[in-house]
mmCIF file of C-alpha atoms in Angstrom:
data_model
loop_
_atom_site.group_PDB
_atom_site.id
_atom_site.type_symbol
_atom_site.label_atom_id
_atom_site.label_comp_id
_atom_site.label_asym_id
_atom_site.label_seq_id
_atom_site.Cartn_x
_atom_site.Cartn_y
_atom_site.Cartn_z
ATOM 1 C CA UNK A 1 13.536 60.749 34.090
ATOM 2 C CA UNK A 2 11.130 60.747 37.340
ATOM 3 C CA UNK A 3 8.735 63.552 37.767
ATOM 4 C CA UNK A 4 8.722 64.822 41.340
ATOM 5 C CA UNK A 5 5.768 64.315 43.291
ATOM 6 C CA UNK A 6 4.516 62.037 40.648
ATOM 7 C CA UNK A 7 0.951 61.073 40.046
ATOM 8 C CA UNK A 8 0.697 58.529 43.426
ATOM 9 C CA UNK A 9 -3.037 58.524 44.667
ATOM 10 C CA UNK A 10 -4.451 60.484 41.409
ATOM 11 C CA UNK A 11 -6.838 58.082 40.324
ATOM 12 C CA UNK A 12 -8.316 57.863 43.940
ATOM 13 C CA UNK A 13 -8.693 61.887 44.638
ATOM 14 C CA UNK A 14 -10.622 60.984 41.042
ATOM 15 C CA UNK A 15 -12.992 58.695 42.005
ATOM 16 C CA UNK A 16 -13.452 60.566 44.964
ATOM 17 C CA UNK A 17 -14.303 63.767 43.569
ATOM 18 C CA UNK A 18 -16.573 61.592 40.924
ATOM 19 C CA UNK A 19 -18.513 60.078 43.569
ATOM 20 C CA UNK A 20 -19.187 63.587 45.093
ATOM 21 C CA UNK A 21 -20.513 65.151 41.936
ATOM 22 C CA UNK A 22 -22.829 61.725 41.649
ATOM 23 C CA UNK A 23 -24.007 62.145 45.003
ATOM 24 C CA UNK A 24 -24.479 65.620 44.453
ATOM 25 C CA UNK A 25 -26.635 64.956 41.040
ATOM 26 C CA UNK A 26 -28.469 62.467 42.906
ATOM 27 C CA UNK A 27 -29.960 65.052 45.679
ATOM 28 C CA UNK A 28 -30.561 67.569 43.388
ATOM 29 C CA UNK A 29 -32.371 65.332 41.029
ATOM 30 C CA UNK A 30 -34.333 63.796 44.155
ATOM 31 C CA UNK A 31 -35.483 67.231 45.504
ATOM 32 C CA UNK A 32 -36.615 68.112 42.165
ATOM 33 C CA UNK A 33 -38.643 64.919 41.684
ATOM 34 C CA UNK A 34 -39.529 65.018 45.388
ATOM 35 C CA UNK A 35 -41.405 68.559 44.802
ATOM 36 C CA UNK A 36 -44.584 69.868 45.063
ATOM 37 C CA UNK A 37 -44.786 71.021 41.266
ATOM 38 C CA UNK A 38 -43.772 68.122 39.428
ATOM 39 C CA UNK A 39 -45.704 65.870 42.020
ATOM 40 C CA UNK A 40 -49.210 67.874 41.131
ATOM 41 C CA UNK A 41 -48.048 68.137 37.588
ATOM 42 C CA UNK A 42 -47.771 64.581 37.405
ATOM 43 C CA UNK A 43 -50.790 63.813 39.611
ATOM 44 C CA UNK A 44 -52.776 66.612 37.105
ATOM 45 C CA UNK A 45 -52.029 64.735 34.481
ATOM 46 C CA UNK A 46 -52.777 61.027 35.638
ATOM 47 C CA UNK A 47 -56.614 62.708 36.823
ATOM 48 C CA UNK A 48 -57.054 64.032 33.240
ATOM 49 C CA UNK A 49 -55.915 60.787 31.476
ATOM 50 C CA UNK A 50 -58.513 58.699 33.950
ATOM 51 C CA UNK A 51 -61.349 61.417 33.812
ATOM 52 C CA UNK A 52 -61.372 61.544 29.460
ATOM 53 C CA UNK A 53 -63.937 59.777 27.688
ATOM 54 C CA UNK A 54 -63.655 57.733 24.938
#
């Protein structure tokens, strides 16, 4: 018995919507990372790791 419509093209609208939601992840993460606050958190902690004396 043959479904109509089938399931032609499915696996392409699939990757296609995967490679959105990666692309998507991708800028969020890089605007995150990219930002003032984790930039000065990171450059905080770098000046108190050289600045300690052992």
């Amino acid at each position: 018995m043959k479904v109509a419509g089938g399931d032609d093209g499915m696996s392409t609208a699939e990757y296609a919507i995967g490679t959105i939601a990666a692309a998507a992840f991708g800028a969020v993460l890089y605007t995150v990372v990219t930002g003032d606050g984790i930039v000065s958190a990171l450059t905080g902690i770098v000046e108190r790791a050289l600045n300690t004396s052992v």
